[in-house]
PDB file of C-alpha atoms in Angstrom:
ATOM      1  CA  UNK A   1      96.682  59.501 145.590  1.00 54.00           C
ATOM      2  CA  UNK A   2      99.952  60.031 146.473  1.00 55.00           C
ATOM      3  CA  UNK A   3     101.594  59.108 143.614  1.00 63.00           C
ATOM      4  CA  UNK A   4      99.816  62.396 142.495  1.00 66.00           C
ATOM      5  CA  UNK A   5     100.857  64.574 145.624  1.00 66.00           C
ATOM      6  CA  UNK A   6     104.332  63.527 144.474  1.00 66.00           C
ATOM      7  CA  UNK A   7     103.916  64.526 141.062  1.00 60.00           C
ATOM      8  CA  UNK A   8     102.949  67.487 141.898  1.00 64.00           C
ATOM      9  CA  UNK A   9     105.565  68.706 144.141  1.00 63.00           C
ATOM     10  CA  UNK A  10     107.947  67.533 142.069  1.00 66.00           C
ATOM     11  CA  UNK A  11     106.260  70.062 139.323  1.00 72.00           C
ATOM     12  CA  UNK A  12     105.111  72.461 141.543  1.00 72.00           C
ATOM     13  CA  UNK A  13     107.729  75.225 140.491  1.00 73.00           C
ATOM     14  CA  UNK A  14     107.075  74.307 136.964  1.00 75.00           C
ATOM     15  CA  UNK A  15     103.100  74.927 137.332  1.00 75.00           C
ATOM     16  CA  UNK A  16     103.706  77.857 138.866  1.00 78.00           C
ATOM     17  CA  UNK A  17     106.361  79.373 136.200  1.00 81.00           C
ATOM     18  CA  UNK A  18     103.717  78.147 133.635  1.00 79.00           C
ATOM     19  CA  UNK A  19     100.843  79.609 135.677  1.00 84.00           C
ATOM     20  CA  UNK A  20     102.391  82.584 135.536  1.00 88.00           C
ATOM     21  CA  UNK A  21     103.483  83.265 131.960  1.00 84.00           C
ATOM     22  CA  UNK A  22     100.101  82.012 130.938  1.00 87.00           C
ATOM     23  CA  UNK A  23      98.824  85.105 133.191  1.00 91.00           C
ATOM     24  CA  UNK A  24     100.732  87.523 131.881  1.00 90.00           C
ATOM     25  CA  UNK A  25     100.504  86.658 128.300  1.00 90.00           C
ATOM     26  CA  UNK A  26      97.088  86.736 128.996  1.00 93.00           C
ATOM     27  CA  UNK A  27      97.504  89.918 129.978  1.00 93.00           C
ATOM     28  CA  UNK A  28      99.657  91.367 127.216  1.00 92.00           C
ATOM     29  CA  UNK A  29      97.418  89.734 124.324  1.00 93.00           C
ATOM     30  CA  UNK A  30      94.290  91.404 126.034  1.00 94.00           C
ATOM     31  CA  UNK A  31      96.275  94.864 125.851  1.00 93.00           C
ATOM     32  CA  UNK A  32      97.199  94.368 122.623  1.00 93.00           C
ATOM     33  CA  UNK A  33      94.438  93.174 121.067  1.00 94.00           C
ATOM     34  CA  UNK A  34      92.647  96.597 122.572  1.00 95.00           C
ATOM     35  CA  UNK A  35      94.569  98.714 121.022  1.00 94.00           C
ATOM     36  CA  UNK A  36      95.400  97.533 117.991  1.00 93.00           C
ATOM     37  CA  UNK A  37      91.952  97.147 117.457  1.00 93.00           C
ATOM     38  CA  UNK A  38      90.746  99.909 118.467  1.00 94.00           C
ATOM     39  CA  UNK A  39      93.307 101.621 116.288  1.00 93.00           C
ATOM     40  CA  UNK A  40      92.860  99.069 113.527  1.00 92.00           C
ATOM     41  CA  UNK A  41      89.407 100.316 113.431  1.00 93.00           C
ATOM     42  CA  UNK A  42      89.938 103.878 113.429  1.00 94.00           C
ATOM     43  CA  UNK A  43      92.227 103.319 110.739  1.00 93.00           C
ATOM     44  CA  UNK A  44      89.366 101.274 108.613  1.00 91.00           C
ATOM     45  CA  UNK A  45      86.475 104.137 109.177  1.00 93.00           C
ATOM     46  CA  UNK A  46      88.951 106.741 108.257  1.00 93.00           C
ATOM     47  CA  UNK A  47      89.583 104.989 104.595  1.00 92.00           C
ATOM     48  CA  UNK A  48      85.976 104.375 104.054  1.00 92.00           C
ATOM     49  CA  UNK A  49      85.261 107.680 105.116  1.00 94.00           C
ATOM     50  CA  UNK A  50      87.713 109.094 102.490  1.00 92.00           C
ATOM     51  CA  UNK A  51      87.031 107.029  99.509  1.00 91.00           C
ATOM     52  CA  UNK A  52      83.636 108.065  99.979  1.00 92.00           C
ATOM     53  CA  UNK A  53      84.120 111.301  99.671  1.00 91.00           C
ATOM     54  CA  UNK A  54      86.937 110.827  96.801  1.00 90.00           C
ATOM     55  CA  UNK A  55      84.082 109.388  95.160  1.00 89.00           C
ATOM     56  CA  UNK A  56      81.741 111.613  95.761  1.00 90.00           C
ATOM     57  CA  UNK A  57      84.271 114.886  94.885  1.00 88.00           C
ATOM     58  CA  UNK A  58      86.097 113.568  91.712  1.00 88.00           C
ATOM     59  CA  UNK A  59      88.109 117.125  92.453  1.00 91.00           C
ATOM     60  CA  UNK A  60      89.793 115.510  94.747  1.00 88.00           C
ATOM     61  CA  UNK A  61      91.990 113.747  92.012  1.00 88.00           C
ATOM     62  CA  UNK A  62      93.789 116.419  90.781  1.00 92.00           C
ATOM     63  CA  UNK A  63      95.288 116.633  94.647  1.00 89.00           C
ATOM     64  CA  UNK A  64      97.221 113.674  94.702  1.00 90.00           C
ATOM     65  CA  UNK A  65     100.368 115.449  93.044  1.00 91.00           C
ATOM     66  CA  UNK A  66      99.686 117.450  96.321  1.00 92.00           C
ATOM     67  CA  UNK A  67      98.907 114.481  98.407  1.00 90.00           C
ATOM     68  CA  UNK A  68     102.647 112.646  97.618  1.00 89.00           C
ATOM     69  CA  UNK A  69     104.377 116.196  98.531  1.00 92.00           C
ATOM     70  CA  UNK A  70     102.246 116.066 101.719  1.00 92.00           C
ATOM     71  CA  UNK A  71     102.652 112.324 102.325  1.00 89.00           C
ATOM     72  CA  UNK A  72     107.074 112.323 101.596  1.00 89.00           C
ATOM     73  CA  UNK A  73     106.826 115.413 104.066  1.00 91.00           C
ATOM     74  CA  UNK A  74     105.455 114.097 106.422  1.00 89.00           C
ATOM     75  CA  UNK A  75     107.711 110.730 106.484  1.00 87.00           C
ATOM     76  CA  UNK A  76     111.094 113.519 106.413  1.00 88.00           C
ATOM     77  CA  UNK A  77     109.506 115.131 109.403  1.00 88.00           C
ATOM     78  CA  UNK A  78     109.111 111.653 111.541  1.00 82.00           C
ATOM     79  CA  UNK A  79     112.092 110.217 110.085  1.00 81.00           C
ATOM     80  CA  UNK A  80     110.384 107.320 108.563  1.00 76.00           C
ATOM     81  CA  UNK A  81     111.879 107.367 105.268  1.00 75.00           C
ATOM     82  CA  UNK A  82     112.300 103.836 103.917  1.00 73.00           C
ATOM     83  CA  UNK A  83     110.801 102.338 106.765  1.00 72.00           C
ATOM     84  CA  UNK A  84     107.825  99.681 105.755  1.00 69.00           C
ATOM     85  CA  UNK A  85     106.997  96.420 106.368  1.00 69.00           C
ATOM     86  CA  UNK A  86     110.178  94.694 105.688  1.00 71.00           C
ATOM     87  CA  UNK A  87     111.225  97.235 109.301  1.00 71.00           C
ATOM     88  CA  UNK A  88     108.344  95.174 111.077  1.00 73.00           C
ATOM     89  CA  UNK A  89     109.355  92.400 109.552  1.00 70.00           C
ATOM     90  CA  UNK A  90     112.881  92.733 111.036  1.00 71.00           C
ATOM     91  CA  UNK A  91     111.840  93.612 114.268  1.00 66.00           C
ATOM     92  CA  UNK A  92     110.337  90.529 114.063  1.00 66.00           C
ATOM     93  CA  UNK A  93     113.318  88.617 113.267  1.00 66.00           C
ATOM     94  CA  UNK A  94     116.433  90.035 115.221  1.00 67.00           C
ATOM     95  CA  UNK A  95     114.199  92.325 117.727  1.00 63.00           C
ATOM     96  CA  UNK A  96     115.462  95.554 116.407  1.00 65.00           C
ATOM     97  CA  UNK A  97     113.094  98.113 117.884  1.00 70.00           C
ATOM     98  CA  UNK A  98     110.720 100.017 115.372  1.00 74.00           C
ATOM     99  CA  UNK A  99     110.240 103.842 115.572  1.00 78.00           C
ATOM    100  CA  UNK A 100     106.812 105.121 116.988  1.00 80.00           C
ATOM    101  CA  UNK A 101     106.375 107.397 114.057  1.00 85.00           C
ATOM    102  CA  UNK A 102     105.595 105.027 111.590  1.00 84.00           C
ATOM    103  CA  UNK A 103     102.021 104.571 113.254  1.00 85.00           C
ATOM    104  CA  UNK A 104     100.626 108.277 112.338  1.00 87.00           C
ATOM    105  CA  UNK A 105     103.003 108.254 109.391  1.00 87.00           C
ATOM    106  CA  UNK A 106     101.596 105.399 108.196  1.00 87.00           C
ATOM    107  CA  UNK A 107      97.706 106.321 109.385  1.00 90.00           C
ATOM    108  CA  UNK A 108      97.790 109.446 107.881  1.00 90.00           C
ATOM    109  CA  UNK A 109      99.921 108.596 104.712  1.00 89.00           C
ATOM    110  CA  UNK A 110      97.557 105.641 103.800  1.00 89.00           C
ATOM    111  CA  UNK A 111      94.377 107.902 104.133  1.00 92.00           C
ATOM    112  CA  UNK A 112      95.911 111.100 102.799  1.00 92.00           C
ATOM    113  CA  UNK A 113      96.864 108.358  99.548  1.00 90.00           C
ATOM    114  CA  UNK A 114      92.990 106.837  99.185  1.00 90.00           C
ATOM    115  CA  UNK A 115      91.460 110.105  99.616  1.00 90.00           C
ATOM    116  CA  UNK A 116      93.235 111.839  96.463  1.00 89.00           C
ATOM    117  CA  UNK A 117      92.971 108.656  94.591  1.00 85.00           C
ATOM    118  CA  UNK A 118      96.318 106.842  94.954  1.00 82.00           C
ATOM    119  CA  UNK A 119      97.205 103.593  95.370  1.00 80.00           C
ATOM    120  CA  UNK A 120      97.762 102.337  98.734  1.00 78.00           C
ATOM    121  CA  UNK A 121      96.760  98.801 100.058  1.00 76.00           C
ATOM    122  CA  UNK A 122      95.589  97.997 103.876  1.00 79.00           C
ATOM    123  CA  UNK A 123      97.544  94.325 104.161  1.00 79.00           C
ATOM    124  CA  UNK A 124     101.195  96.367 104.863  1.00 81.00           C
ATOM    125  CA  UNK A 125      99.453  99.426 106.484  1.00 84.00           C
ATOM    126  CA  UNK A 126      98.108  96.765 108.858  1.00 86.00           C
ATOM    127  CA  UNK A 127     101.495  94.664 109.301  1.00 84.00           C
ATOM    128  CA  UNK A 128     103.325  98.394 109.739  1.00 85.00           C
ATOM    129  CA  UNK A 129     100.828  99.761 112.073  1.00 88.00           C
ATOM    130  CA  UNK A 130     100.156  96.734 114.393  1.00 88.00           C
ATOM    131  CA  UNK A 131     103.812  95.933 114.707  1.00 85.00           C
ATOM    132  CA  UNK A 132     104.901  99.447 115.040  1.00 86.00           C
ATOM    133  CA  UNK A 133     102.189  99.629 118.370  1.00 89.00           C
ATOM    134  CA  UNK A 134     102.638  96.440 119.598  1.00 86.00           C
ATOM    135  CA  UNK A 135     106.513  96.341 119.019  1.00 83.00           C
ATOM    136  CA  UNK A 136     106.648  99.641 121.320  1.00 84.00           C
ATOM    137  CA  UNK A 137     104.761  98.464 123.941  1.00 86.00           C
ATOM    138  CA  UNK A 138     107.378  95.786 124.506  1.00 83.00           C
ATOM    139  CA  UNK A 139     109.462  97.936 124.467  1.00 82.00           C
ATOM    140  CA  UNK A 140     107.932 100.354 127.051  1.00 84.00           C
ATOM    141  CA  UNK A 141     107.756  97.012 129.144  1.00 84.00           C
ATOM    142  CA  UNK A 142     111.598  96.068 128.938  1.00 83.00           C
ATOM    143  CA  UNK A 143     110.564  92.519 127.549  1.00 82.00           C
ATOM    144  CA  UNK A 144     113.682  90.576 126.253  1.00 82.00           C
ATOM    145  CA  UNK A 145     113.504  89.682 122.775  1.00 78.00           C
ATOM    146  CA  UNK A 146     112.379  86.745 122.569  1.00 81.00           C
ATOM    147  CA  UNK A 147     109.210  88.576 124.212  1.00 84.00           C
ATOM    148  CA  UNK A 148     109.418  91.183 122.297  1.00 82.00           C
ATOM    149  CA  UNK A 149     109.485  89.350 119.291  1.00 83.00           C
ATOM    150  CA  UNK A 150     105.823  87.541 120.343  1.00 86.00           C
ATOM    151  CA  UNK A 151     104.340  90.508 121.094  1.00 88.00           C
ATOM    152  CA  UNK A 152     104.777  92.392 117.829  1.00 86.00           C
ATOM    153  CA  UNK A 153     103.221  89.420 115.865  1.00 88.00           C
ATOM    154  CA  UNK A 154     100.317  90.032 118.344  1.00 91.00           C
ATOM    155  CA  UNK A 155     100.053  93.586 117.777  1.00 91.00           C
ATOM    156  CA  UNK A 156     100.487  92.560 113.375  1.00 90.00           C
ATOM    157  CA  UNK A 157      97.872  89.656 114.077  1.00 92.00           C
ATOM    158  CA  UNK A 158      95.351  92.072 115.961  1.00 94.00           C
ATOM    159  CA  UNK A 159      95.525  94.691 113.356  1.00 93.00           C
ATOM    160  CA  UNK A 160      95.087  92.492 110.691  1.00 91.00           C
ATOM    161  CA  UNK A 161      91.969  90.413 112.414  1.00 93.00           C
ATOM    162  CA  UNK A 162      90.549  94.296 112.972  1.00 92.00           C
ATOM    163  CA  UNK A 163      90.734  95.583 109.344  1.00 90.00           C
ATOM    164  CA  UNK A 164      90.007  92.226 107.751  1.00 90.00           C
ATOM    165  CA  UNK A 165      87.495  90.483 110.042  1.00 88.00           C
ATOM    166  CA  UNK A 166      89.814  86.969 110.043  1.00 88.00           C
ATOM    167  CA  UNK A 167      91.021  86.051 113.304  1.00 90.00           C
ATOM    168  CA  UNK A 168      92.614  82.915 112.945  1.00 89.00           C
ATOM    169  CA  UNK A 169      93.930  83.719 109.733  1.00 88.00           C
ATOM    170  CA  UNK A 170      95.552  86.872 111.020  1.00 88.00           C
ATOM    171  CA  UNK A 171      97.047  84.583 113.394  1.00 88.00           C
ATOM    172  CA  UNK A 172      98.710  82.190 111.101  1.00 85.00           C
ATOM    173  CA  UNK A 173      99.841  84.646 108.906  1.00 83.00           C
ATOM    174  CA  UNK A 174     101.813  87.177 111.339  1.00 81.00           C
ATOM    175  CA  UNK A 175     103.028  84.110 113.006  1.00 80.00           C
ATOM    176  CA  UNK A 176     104.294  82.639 108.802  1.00 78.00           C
ATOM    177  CA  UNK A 177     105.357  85.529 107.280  1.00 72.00           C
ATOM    178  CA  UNK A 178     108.054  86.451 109.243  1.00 68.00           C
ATOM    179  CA  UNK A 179     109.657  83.316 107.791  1.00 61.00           C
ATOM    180  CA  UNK A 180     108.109  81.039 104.853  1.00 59.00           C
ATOM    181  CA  UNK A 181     107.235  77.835 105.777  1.00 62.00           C
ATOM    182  CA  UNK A 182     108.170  77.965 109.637  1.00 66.00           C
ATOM    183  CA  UNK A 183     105.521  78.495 112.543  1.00 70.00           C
ATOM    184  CA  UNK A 184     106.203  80.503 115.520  1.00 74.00           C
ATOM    185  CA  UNK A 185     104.207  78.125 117.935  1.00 77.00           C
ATOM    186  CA  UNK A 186     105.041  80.054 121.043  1.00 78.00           C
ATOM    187  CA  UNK A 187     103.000  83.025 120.126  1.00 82.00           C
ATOM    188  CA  UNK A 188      99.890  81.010 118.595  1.00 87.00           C
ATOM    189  CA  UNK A 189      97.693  81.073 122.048  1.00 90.00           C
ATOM    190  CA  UNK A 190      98.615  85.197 122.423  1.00 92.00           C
ATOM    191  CA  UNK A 191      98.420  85.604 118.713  1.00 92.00           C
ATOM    192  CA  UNK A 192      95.204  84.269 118.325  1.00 93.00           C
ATOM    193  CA  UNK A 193      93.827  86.003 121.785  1.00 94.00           C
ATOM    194  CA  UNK A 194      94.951  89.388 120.846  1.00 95.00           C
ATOM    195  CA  UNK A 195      93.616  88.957 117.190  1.00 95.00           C
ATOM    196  CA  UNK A 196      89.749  88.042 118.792  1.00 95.00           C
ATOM    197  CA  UNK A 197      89.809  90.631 121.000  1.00 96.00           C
ATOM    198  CA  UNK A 198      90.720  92.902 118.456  1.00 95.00           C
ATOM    199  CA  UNK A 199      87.693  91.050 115.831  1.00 95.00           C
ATOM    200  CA  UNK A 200      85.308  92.127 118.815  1.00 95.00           C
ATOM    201  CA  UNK A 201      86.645  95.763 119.195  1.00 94.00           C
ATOM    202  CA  UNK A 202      86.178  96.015 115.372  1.00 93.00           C
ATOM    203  CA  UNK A 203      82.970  95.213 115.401  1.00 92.00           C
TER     204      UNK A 203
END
């Protein structure tokens, strides 16, 4: 018995540091996981909702000349030219901040593209728009970037796990892709939180 009472002063500070980010990662994973998927699903009923109606009004075709005019507008106005994935991606890696804008630049551009008949896939719409959210709340929060870094994969996990319906999967692959073949372990417990909260949003 007091072989334990020793152990645990002698830990105490470490329990309670470990206490504590658990708490607050908690926390963040929750918040992300909320809005990403609530986002993630707006962003889901607004493609079905257009590709219904592109297939219901084959007119609609003949817009997507329009559409691209609309869509490379739109990314001048925000100033998200060139910016993708490979942004998030980077954000990711060196925690360079990523701009707001892509979120409705990417929303709008990726429904604007099904509903004319384009091309467009959800996997990097997803990516974008969870780590565009996700990265900026960080950001609002002043986390360092290591932090920072955790809680975009979150916000690309939760997306993901919102759209597709895989959890776990969303998990492992926002925590992989960043770099092939190496595992960000630190954010699986948050990853995995925010992308199940997100799953249950969704549905």
């Amino acid at each position: 018995m007091w072989k334990i009472k020793e152990w645990f002063l002698h830990y105490k500070e470490a329990i309670r540091v470990s206490l504590l980010a658990l708490f607050r990662w908690t926390l963040l994973a929750v918040c992300t996981g909320v809005l990403c998927g609530g986002i993630g699903t707006l962003f889901h009923l607004a493609v079905e909702w257009v590709t219904e109606q592109r297939t219901e009004h084959v007119w609609l075709l003949w817009l997507l000349p329009a559409a691209g005019i609309a869509i490379t507008a739109l990314y001048k106005a925000t100033g998200c030219v060139g910016k993708g994935t490979n942004d998030v991606l980077r954000a990711v890696q060196d925690g360079s901040s990523v701009t707001p804008w892509l979120v409705p630049a990417i929303f709008l551009g990726t429904v604007l593209t099904h509903l004319c008949g384009g091309s467009a896939g959800r996997e990097g719409a997803a990516i974008q728009l969870g780590g565009a959210i996700s990265g900026n709340i960080g950001h609002l929060m002043h986390l360092d970037d290591k932090d920072s870094r955790t809680i975009t994969m979150c916000g690309m996990a939760a997306c993901f796990s919102a759209l597709f319906g895989t959890p776990l999967a969303a998990s492992v692959f926002a925590m992989e892709v960043i770099s092939v073949g190496v595992m960000y372990y630190a954010a699986l417990f948050p990853s995995i939180l925010a992308s199940v909260i997100a799953h249950q949003v969704a549905l």
